[in-house]
Amino acid sequence: GDSVTQMEGPVTLSEEAFLTINCTYTATGYPSLFWYVQYPGEGLQLLLKATKADDKGSNKGFEATYRKETTSFHLEKGSVQVSDSAVYFCALSEKGSQGNLIFGKGTKLSVKP
Amino acid sequence: GAGVSQSPSNKVTEKGKDVELRCDPISGHTALYWYRQSLGQGLEFLIYFQGNSAPDKSGLPSDRFSAERTGGSVSTLTIQRTQQEDSAVYLCASSDEGQPQETQYFGPGTRLLVL
């Protein structure tokens, strides 16, 4: 079945460091890909998404590119801030499905000043 | 505008009791999803409603779990004869039409603890 694998955390970085969180997926078709974020004490919210190959999603300085050839959707940010500390979830939704999301296990990011 | 709301925010119950969890989706959203977030299993899909169609119950872990959606809006997830392994955060989400490429908007969740 479909699945999402993302790098295990926790990840601890200093402010202004470069961030990469790896995400790879297995799907039978061409899914839509998402990064959701859960800030401390808050609900899950969309960070960015890409719905077809080679699309790049971006938001709040974060980027991720849909790579069909490597079945990946790695999350990157050039300079992290303390306020980026959160749990990040990679997810997919299979084309032709009812849209239910399949999530990775989540990666906890802590950014130190 | 108003987002997805869930109640209660926390629920503590004894093993064997029944619980009801409520979700109010964003007004006008036809698709509603329930997920469960637990330490061992991560985030799992439970059930999906779209308009007046029959729900997709493929993610429900056992027949102790059921859900309904009245009038195409509010949804209730019921867990009968709760077990300790049911302890988790139950999340509700809604989207405009239930298409795979759409953004889902999540509620704050109900944290369930079964003693």
PDB file of C-alpha atoms in Angstrom:
ATOM      1  CA  GLY A   1       0.000   0.000   0.000  1.00  0.00           C
ATOM      2  CA  ASP A   2       0.864   3.655  -0.115  1.00  0.00           C
ATOM      3  CA  SER A   3       3.292   4.924   2.493  1.00  0.00           C
ATOM      4  CA  VAL A   4       5.425   7.887   3.489  1.00  0.00           C
ATOM      5  CA  THR A   5       8.851   7.695   5.093  1.00  0.00           C
ATOM      6  CA  GLN A   6      10.466  10.723   6.637  1.00  0.00           C
ATOM      7  CA  MET A   7      13.674  11.185   8.545  1.00  0.00           C
ATOM      8  CA  GLU A   8      13.456  10.489  12.220  1.00  0.00           C
ATOM      9  CA  GLY A   9      14.041  13.252  14.647  1.00  0.00           C
ATOM     10  CA  PRO A  10      14.456  15.054  16.757  1.00  0.00           C
ATOM     11  CA  VAL A  11      16.430  17.569  14.759  1.00  0.00           C
ATOM     12  CA  THR A  12      18.145  20.350  16.684  1.00  0.00           C
ATOM     13  CA  LEU A  13      19.585  23.346  14.857  1.00  0.00           C
ATOM     14  CA  SER A  14      20.925  26.750  15.710  1.00  0.00           C
ATOM     15  CA  GLU A  15      19.104  29.813  14.460  1.00  0.00           C
ATOM     16  CA  GLU A  16      19.940  30.699  10.823  1.00  0.00           C
ATOM     17  CA  ALA A  17      21.081  27.161  10.039  1.00  0.00           C
ATOM     18  CA  PHE A  18      20.010  25.360   6.860  1.00  0.00           C
ATOM     19  CA  LEU A  19      17.236  22.797   7.259  1.00  0.00           C
ATOM     20  CA  THR A  20      16.510  19.673   5.271  1.00  0.00           C
ATOM     21  CA  ILE A  21      13.915  17.100   6.299  1.00  0.00           C
ATOM     22  CA  ASN A  22      13.876  14.135   3.959  1.00  0.00           C
ATOM     23  CA  CYS A  23      10.636  12.564   2.787  1.00  0.00           C
ATOM     24  CA  THR A  24      10.129   9.705   0.337  1.00  0.00           C
ATOM     25  CA  TYR A  25       6.910   8.027  -0.650  1.00  0.00           C
ATOM     26  CA  THR A  26       5.491   4.868  -2.162  1.00  0.00           C
ATOM     27  CA  ALA A  27       2.315   5.182  -4.194  1.00  0.00           C
ATOM     28  CA  THR A  28       0.617   3.291  -6.987  1.00  0.00           C
ATOM     29  CA  GLY A  29      -0.253   6.418  -8.942  1.00  0.00           C
ATOM     30  CA  TYR A  30       0.635  10.083  -8.936  1.00  0.00           C
ATOM     31  CA  PRO A  31      -0.289  11.457  -5.558  1.00  0.00           C
ATOM     32  CA  SER A  32      -0.529  14.989  -4.260  1.00  0.00           C
ATOM     33  CA  LEU A  33       2.173  15.686  -1.690  1.00  0.00           C
ATOM     34  CA  PHE A  34       1.943  17.835   1.415  1.00  0.00           C
ATOM     35  CA  TRP A  35       3.912  19.118   4.357  1.00  0.00           C
ATOM     36  CA  TYR A  36       1.828  19.804   7.438  1.00  0.00           C
ATOM     37  CA  VAL A  37       3.206  21.444  10.576  1.00  0.00           C
ATOM     38  CA  GLN A  38       2.132  21.229  14.194  1.00  0.00           C
ATOM     39  CA  TYR A  39       3.416  24.090  16.354  1.00  0.00           C
ATOM     40  CA  PRO A  40       3.519  23.543  20.120  1.00  0.00           C
ATOM     41  CA  GLY A  41       0.007  23.666  21.563  1.00  0.00           C
ATOM     42  CA  GLU A  42      -1.585  24.188  18.161  1.00  0.00           C
ATOM     43  CA  GLY A  43      -3.432  22.090  15.608  1.00  0.00           C
ATOM     44  CA  LEU A  44      -2.092  20.615  12.421  1.00  0.00           C
ATOM     45  CA  GLN A  45      -1.908  23.088   9.550  1.00  0.00           C
ATOM     46  CA  LEU A  46      -0.801  22.998   5.947  1.00  0.00           C
ATOM     47  CA  LEU A  47       2.686  24.348   5.302  1.00  0.00           C
ATOM     48  CA  LEU A  48       2.928  23.702   1.568  1.00  0.00           C
ATOM     49  CA  LYS A  49       1.872  21.267  -1.130  1.00  0.00           C
ATOM     50  CA  ALA A  50       2.562  20.124  -4.686  1.00  0.00           C
ATOM     51  CA  THR A  51       0.080  18.296  -6.847  1.00  0.00           C
ATOM     52  CA  LYS A  52       2.157  17.129  -9.807  1.00  0.00           C
ATOM     53  CA  ALA A  53       5.689  16.173 -10.701  1.00  0.00           C
ATOM     54  CA  ASP A  54       8.311  18.964 -10.729  1.00  0.00           C
ATOM     55  CA  ASP A  55       5.962  21.346  -8.922  1.00  0.00           C
ATOM     56  CA  LYS A  56       7.563  23.311  -6.105  1.00  0.00           C
ATOM     57  CA  GLY A  57       5.538  24.203  -3.049  1.00  0.00           C
ATOM     58  CA  SER A  58       6.680  27.140  -0.954  1.00  0.00           C
ATOM     59  CA  ASN A  59       5.528  29.048   2.109  1.00  0.00           C
ATOM     60  CA  LYS A  60       7.164  31.010   4.952  1.00  0.00           C
ATOM     61  CA  GLY A  61      10.615  30.454   3.438  1.00  0.00           C
ATOM     62  CA  PHE A  62      10.129  26.681   3.255  1.00  0.00           C
ATOM     63  CA  GLU A  63      10.290  24.861  -0.079  1.00  0.00           C
ATOM     64  CA  ALA A  64       9.779  21.337  -1.337  1.00  0.00           C
ATOM     65  CA  THR A  65       9.923  19.978  -4.898  1.00  0.00           C
ATOM     66  CA  TYR A  66       7.897  16.999  -6.109  1.00  0.00           C
ATOM     67  CA  ARG A  67      10.476  14.591  -7.580  1.00  0.00           C
ATOM     68  CA  LYS A  68       8.793  11.695  -9.341  1.00  0.00           C
ATOM     69  CA  GLU A  69      12.063  10.054 -10.393  1.00  0.00           C
ATOM     70  CA  THR A  70      13.242   9.745  -6.792  1.00  0.00           C
ATOM     71  CA  THR A  71       9.733   9.618  -5.238  1.00  0.00           C
ATOM     72  CA  SER A  72      10.769  12.366  -2.852  1.00  0.00           C
ATOM     73  CA  PHE A  73       9.445  15.623  -1.433  1.00  0.00           C
ATOM     74  CA  HIS A  74      12.217  16.933   0.820  1.00  0.00           C
ATOM     75  CA  LEU A  75      11.511  20.021   2.914  1.00  0.00           C
ATOM     76  CA  GLU A  76      14.143  22.780   2.961  1.00  0.00           C
ATOM     77  CA  LYS A  77      14.629  26.182   4.504  1.00  0.00           C
ATOM     78  CA  GLY A  78      17.699  28.313   4.087  1.00  0.00           C
ATOM     79  CA  SER A  79      17.710  29.987   7.493  1.00  0.00           C
ATOM     80  CA  VAL A  80      15.596  28.639  10.331  1.00  0.00           C
ATOM     81  CA  GLN A  81      14.219  30.709  13.186  1.00  0.00           C
ATOM     82  CA  VAL A  82      13.311  29.797  16.747  1.00  0.00           C
ATOM     83  CA  SER A  83       9.669  30.192  15.728  1.00  0.00           C
ATOM     84  CA  ASP A  84      10.071  27.287  13.269  1.00  0.00           C
ATOM     85  CA  SER A  85      10.328  24.856  16.177  1.00  0.00           C
ATOM     86  CA  ALA A  86       7.509  22.373  15.562  1.00  0.00           C
ATOM     87  CA  VAL A  87       6.703  18.871  14.358  1.00  0.00           C
ATOM     88  CA  TYR A  88       6.674  18.493  10.577  1.00  0.00           C
ATOM     89  CA  PHE A  89       4.648  15.811   8.800  1.00  0.00           C
ATOM     90  CA  CYS A  90       5.046  14.726   5.200  1.00  0.00           C
ATOM     91  CA  ALA A  91       1.848  13.312   3.685  1.00  0.00           C
ATOM     92  CA  LEU A  92       0.350  12.095   0.437  1.00  0.00           C
ATOM     93  CA  SER A  93      -3.102  11.794  -1.019  1.00  0.00           C
ATOM     94  CA  GLU A  94      -3.513   9.324  -3.829  1.00  0.00           C
ATOM     95  CA  LYS A  95      -5.004  10.531  -7.117  1.00  0.00           C
ATOM     96  CA  GLY A  96      -8.482   9.151  -7.537  1.00  0.00           C
ATOM     97  CA  SER A  97      -8.917   8.639  -3.813  1.00  0.00           C
ATOM     98  CA  GLN A  98     -11.326  10.465  -1.556  1.00  0.00           C
ATOM     99  CA  GLY A  99      -8.455  12.587  -0.386  1.00  0.00           C
ATOM    100  CA  ASN A 100      -7.597  10.828   2.850  1.00  0.00           C
ATOM    101  CA  LEU A 101      -4.040  11.648   3.851  1.00  0.00           C
ATOM    102  CA  ILE A 102      -1.315   9.112   4.517  1.00  0.00           C
ATOM    103  CA  PHE A 103       1.223  10.616   6.896  1.00  0.00           C
ATOM    104  CA  GLY A 104       4.837  10.021   7.760  1.00  0.00           C
ATOM    105  CA  LYS A 105       5.758   9.617  11.424  1.00  0.00           C
ATOM    106  CA  GLY A 106       6.672  13.268  11.852  1.00  0.00           C
ATOM    107  CA  THR A 107       9.979  15.031  12.537  1.00  0.00           C
ATOM    108  CA  LYS A 108      10.377  17.229  15.581  1.00  0.00           C
ATOM    109  CA  LEU A 109      12.514  20.314  14.924  1.00  0.00           C
ATOM    110  CA  SER A 110      13.988  22.399  17.719  1.00  0.00           C
ATOM    111  CA  VAL A 111      15.753  25.636  16.834  1.00  0.00           C
ATOM    112  CA  LYS A 112      18.029  27.159  19.486  1.00  0.00           C
ATOM    113  CA  PRO A 113      18.834  30.864  19.626  1.00  0.00           C
TER     114      PRO A 113
ATOM    115  CA  GLY B   1     -13.823  32.869   9.496  1.00  0.00           C
ATOM    116  CA  ALA B   2     -14.417  30.021  11.896  1.00  0.00           C
ATOM    117  CA  GLY B   3     -12.204  27.000  11.573  1.00  0.00           C
ATOM    118  CA  VAL B   4     -12.848  23.382  12.459  1.00  0.00           C
ATOM    119  CA  SER B   5     -13.886  22.963  16.074  1.00  0.00           C
ATOM    120  CA  GLN B   6     -13.886  19.830  18.215  1.00  0.00           C
ATOM    121  CA  SER B   7     -15.265  18.984  21.610  1.00  0.00           C
ATOM    122  CA  PRO B   8     -14.385  18.090  24.224  1.00  0.00           C
ATOM    123  CA  SER B   9     -10.756  19.130  24.100  1.00  0.00           C
ATOM    124  CA  ASN B  10      -9.881  16.506  26.698  1.00  0.00           C
ATOM    125  CA  LYS B  11     -11.696  13.384  27.816  1.00  0.00           C
ATOM    126  CA  VAL B  12     -10.736  10.954  30.548  1.00  0.00           C
ATOM    127  CA  THR B  13     -12.780   7.782  30.779  1.00  0.00           C
ATOM    128  CA  GLU B  14     -12.661   4.381  32.358  1.00  0.00           C
ATOM    129  CA  LYS B  15     -12.011   1.242  30.393  1.00  0.00           C
ATOM    130  CA  GLY B  16     -15.255  -0.223  29.096  1.00  0.00           C
ATOM    131  CA  LYS B  17     -17.175   3.047  28.934  1.00  0.00           C
ATOM    132  CA  ASP B  18     -18.487   4.600  25.723  1.00  0.00           C
ATOM    133  CA  VAL B  19     -17.330   8.030  24.530  1.00  0.00           C
ATOM    134  CA  GLU B  20     -18.587  10.493  21.933  1.00  0.00           C
ATOM    135  CA  LEU B  21     -16.355  13.009  20.204  1.00  0.00           C
ATOM    136  CA  ARG B  22     -17.790  15.896  18.225  1.00  0.00           C
ATOM    137  CA  CYS B  23     -16.543  17.780  15.175  1.00  0.00           C
ATOM    138  CA  ASP B  24     -17.898  20.963  13.585  1.00  0.00           C
ATOM    139  CA  PRO B  25     -16.332  21.402  10.132  1.00  0.00           C
ATOM    140  CA  ILE B  26     -15.836  24.639   8.271  1.00  0.00           C
ATOM    141  CA  SER B  27     -19.168  25.852   6.950  1.00  0.00           C
ATOM    142  CA  GLY B  28     -19.698  24.816   3.347  1.00  0.00           C
ATOM    143  CA  HIS B  29     -17.080  22.077   3.340  1.00  0.00           C
ATOM    144  CA  THR B  30     -18.607  18.887   2.012  1.00  0.00           C
ATOM    145  CA  ALA B  31     -15.780  16.532   2.983  1.00  0.00           C
ATOM    146  CA  LEU B  32     -15.010  15.561   6.572  1.00  0.00           C
ATOM    147  CA  TYR B  33     -12.246  13.257   7.835  1.00  0.00           C
ATOM    148  CA  TRP B  34     -11.392  11.707  11.182  1.00  0.00           C
ATOM    149  CA  TYR B  35      -7.797  10.783  12.033  1.00  0.00           C
ATOM    150  CA  ARG B  36      -6.129   9.395  15.128  1.00  0.00           C
ATOM    151  CA  GLN B  37      -2.733  10.519  16.395  1.00  0.00           C
ATOM    152  CA  SER B  38      -0.997   8.175  18.791  1.00  0.00           C
ATOM    153  CA  LEU B  39       2.582   7.689  19.911  1.00  0.00           C
ATOM    154  CA  GLY B  40       2.843   4.194  18.554  1.00  0.00           C
ATOM    155  CA  GLN B  41       0.993   4.542  15.259  1.00  0.00           C
ATOM    156  CA  GLY B  42       1.498   8.172  14.261  1.00  0.00           C
ATOM    157  CA  LEU B  43      -1.337   9.776  12.314  1.00  0.00           C
ATOM    158  CA  GLU B  44      -3.894   7.304  10.934  1.00  0.00           C
ATOM    159  CA  PHE B  45      -6.953   7.858   8.786  1.00  0.00           C
ATOM    160  CA  LEU B  46     -10.165   6.559  10.350  1.00  0.00           C
ATOM    161  CA  ILE B  47     -13.235   7.554   8.327  1.00  0.00           C
ATOM    162  CA  TYR B  48     -14.352   9.908   5.561  1.00  0.00           C
ATOM    163  CA  PHE B  49     -17.677  11.590   4.797  1.00  0.00           C
ATOM    164  CA  GLN B  50     -18.557  13.325   1.535  1.00  0.00           C
ATOM    165  CA  GLY B  51     -21.903  15.055   1.252  1.00  0.00           C
ATOM    166  CA  ASN B  52     -24.744  12.556   1.516  1.00  0.00           C
ATOM    167  CA  SER B  53     -22.718   9.597   0.225  1.00  0.00           C
ATOM    168  CA  ALA B  54     -22.061   6.512   2.299  1.00  0.00           C
ATOM    169  CA  PRO B  55     -18.948   7.039   4.435  1.00  0.00           C
ATOM    170  CA  ASP B  56     -15.625   5.355   3.767  1.00  0.00           C
ATOM    171  CA  LYS B  57     -15.043   3.385   6.963  1.00  0.00           C
ATOM    172  CA  SER B  58     -11.943   1.585   5.737  1.00  0.00           C
ATOM    173  CA  GLY B  59      -9.667   3.042   8.402  1.00  0.00           C
ATOM    174  CA  LEU B  60     -11.731   2.197  11.468  1.00  0.00           C
ATOM    175  CA  PRO B  61      -9.625  -0.126  13.664  1.00  0.00           C
ATOM    176  CA  SER B  62     -12.496  -2.201  15.061  1.00  0.00           C
ATOM    177  CA  ASP B  63     -16.281  -2.461  15.155  1.00  0.00           C
ATOM    178  CA  ARG B  64     -16.223  -0.585  18.457  1.00  0.00           C
ATOM    179  CA  PHE B  65     -15.667   2.566  16.414  1.00  0.00           C
ATOM    180  CA  SER B  66     -18.481   4.249  14.525  1.00  0.00           C
ATOM    181  CA  ALA B  67     -19.233   7.710  13.223  1.00  0.00           C
ATOM    182  CA  GLU B  68     -22.087   9.647  11.801  1.00  0.00           C
ATOM    183  CA  ARG B  69     -22.553  12.981  10.149  1.00  0.00           C
ATOM    184  CA  THR B  70     -25.902  14.693  10.517  1.00  0.00           C
ATOM    185  CA  GLY B  71     -27.236  17.067   7.902  1.00  0.00           C
ATOM    186  CA  GLY B  72     -23.943  17.078   6.077  1.00  0.00           C
ATOM    187  CA  SER B  73     -22.338  19.139   8.821  1.00  0.00           C
ATOM    188  CA  VAL B  74     -21.563  18.087  12.389  1.00  0.00           C
ATOM    189  CA  SER B  75     -19.977  14.689  12.905  1.00  0.00           C
ATOM    190  CA  THR B  76     -19.783  12.448  15.962  1.00  0.00           C
ATOM    191  CA  LEU B  77     -17.205   9.703  16.447  1.00  0.00           C
ATOM    192  CA  THR B  78     -18.303   7.095  18.975  1.00  0.00           C
ATOM    193  CA  ILE B  79     -16.035   4.569  20.635  1.00  0.00           C
ATOM    194  CA  GLN B  80     -17.839   1.813  22.500  1.00  0.00           C
ATOM    195  CA  ARG B  81     -16.350  -0.223  25.330  1.00  0.00           C
ATOM    196  CA  THR B  82     -13.157   1.827  25.308  1.00  0.00           C
ATOM    197  CA  GLN B  83      -9.809   0.113  25.740  1.00  0.00           C
ATOM    198  CA  GLN B  84      -6.524   1.570  26.936  1.00  0.00           C
ATOM    199  CA  GLU B  85      -5.092   1.322  23.421  1.00  0.00           C
ATOM    200  CA  ASP B  86      -7.776   3.786  22.296  1.00  0.00           C
ATOM    201  CA  SER B  87      -5.927   6.530  24.168  1.00  0.00           C
ATOM    202  CA  ALA B  88      -4.851   9.036  21.529  1.00  0.00           C
ATOM    203  CA  VAL B  89      -5.606  12.440  20.064  1.00  0.00           C
ATOM    204  CA  TYR B  90      -8.552  12.294  17.679  1.00  0.00           C
ATOM    205  CA  LEU B  91      -8.369  14.860  14.902  1.00  0.00           C
ATOM    206  CA  CYS B  92     -11.104  16.029  12.602  1.00  0.00           C
ATOM    207  CA  ALA B  93     -10.455  17.770   9.285  1.00  0.00           C
ATOM    208  CA  SER B  94     -12.593  19.187   6.531  1.00  0.00           C
ATOM    209  CA  SER B  95     -12.036  20.184   2.932  1.00  0.00           C
ATOM    210  CA  ASP B  96     -14.052  21.849   0.230  1.00  0.00           C
ATOM    211  CA  GLU B  97     -14.932  18.873  -1.967  1.00  0.00           C
ATOM    212  CA  GLY B  98     -12.835  15.922  -0.836  1.00  0.00           C
ATOM    213  CA  GLN B  99     -10.462  15.999  -3.788  1.00  0.00           C
ATOM    214  CA  PRO B 100      -6.962  14.543  -3.254  1.00  0.00           C
ATOM    215  CA  GLN B 101      -5.192  17.809  -4.104  1.00  0.00           C
ATOM    216  CA  GLU B 102      -7.191  19.940  -1.696  1.00  0.00           C
ATOM    217  CA  THR B 103      -5.941  21.348   1.572  1.00  0.00           C
ATOM    218  CA  GLN B 104      -7.473  19.787   4.651  1.00  0.00           C
ATOM    219  CA  TYR B 105      -8.168  22.048   7.628  1.00  0.00           C
ATOM    220  CA  PHE B 106      -7.706  20.408  10.970  1.00  0.00           C
ATOM    221  CA  GLY B 107      -9.370  21.006  14.296  1.00  0.00           C
ATOM    222  CA  PRO B 108      -7.440  21.199  17.578  1.00  0.00           C
ATOM    223  CA  GLY B 109      -8.236  17.587  18.414  1.00  0.00           C
ATOM    224  CA  THR B 110      -9.734  15.720  21.337  1.00  0.00           C
ATOM    225  CA  ARG B 111      -7.210  14.119  23.672  1.00  0.00           C
ATOM    226  CA  LEU B 112      -8.695  10.862  24.943  1.00  0.00           C
ATOM    227  CA  LEU B 113      -7.247   9.022  27.921  1.00  0.00           C
ATOM    228  CA  VAL B 114      -8.655   5.623  28.839  1.00  0.00           C
ATOM    229  CA  LEU B 115      -7.748   4.540  32.352  1.00  0.00           C
TER     230      LEU B 115
END
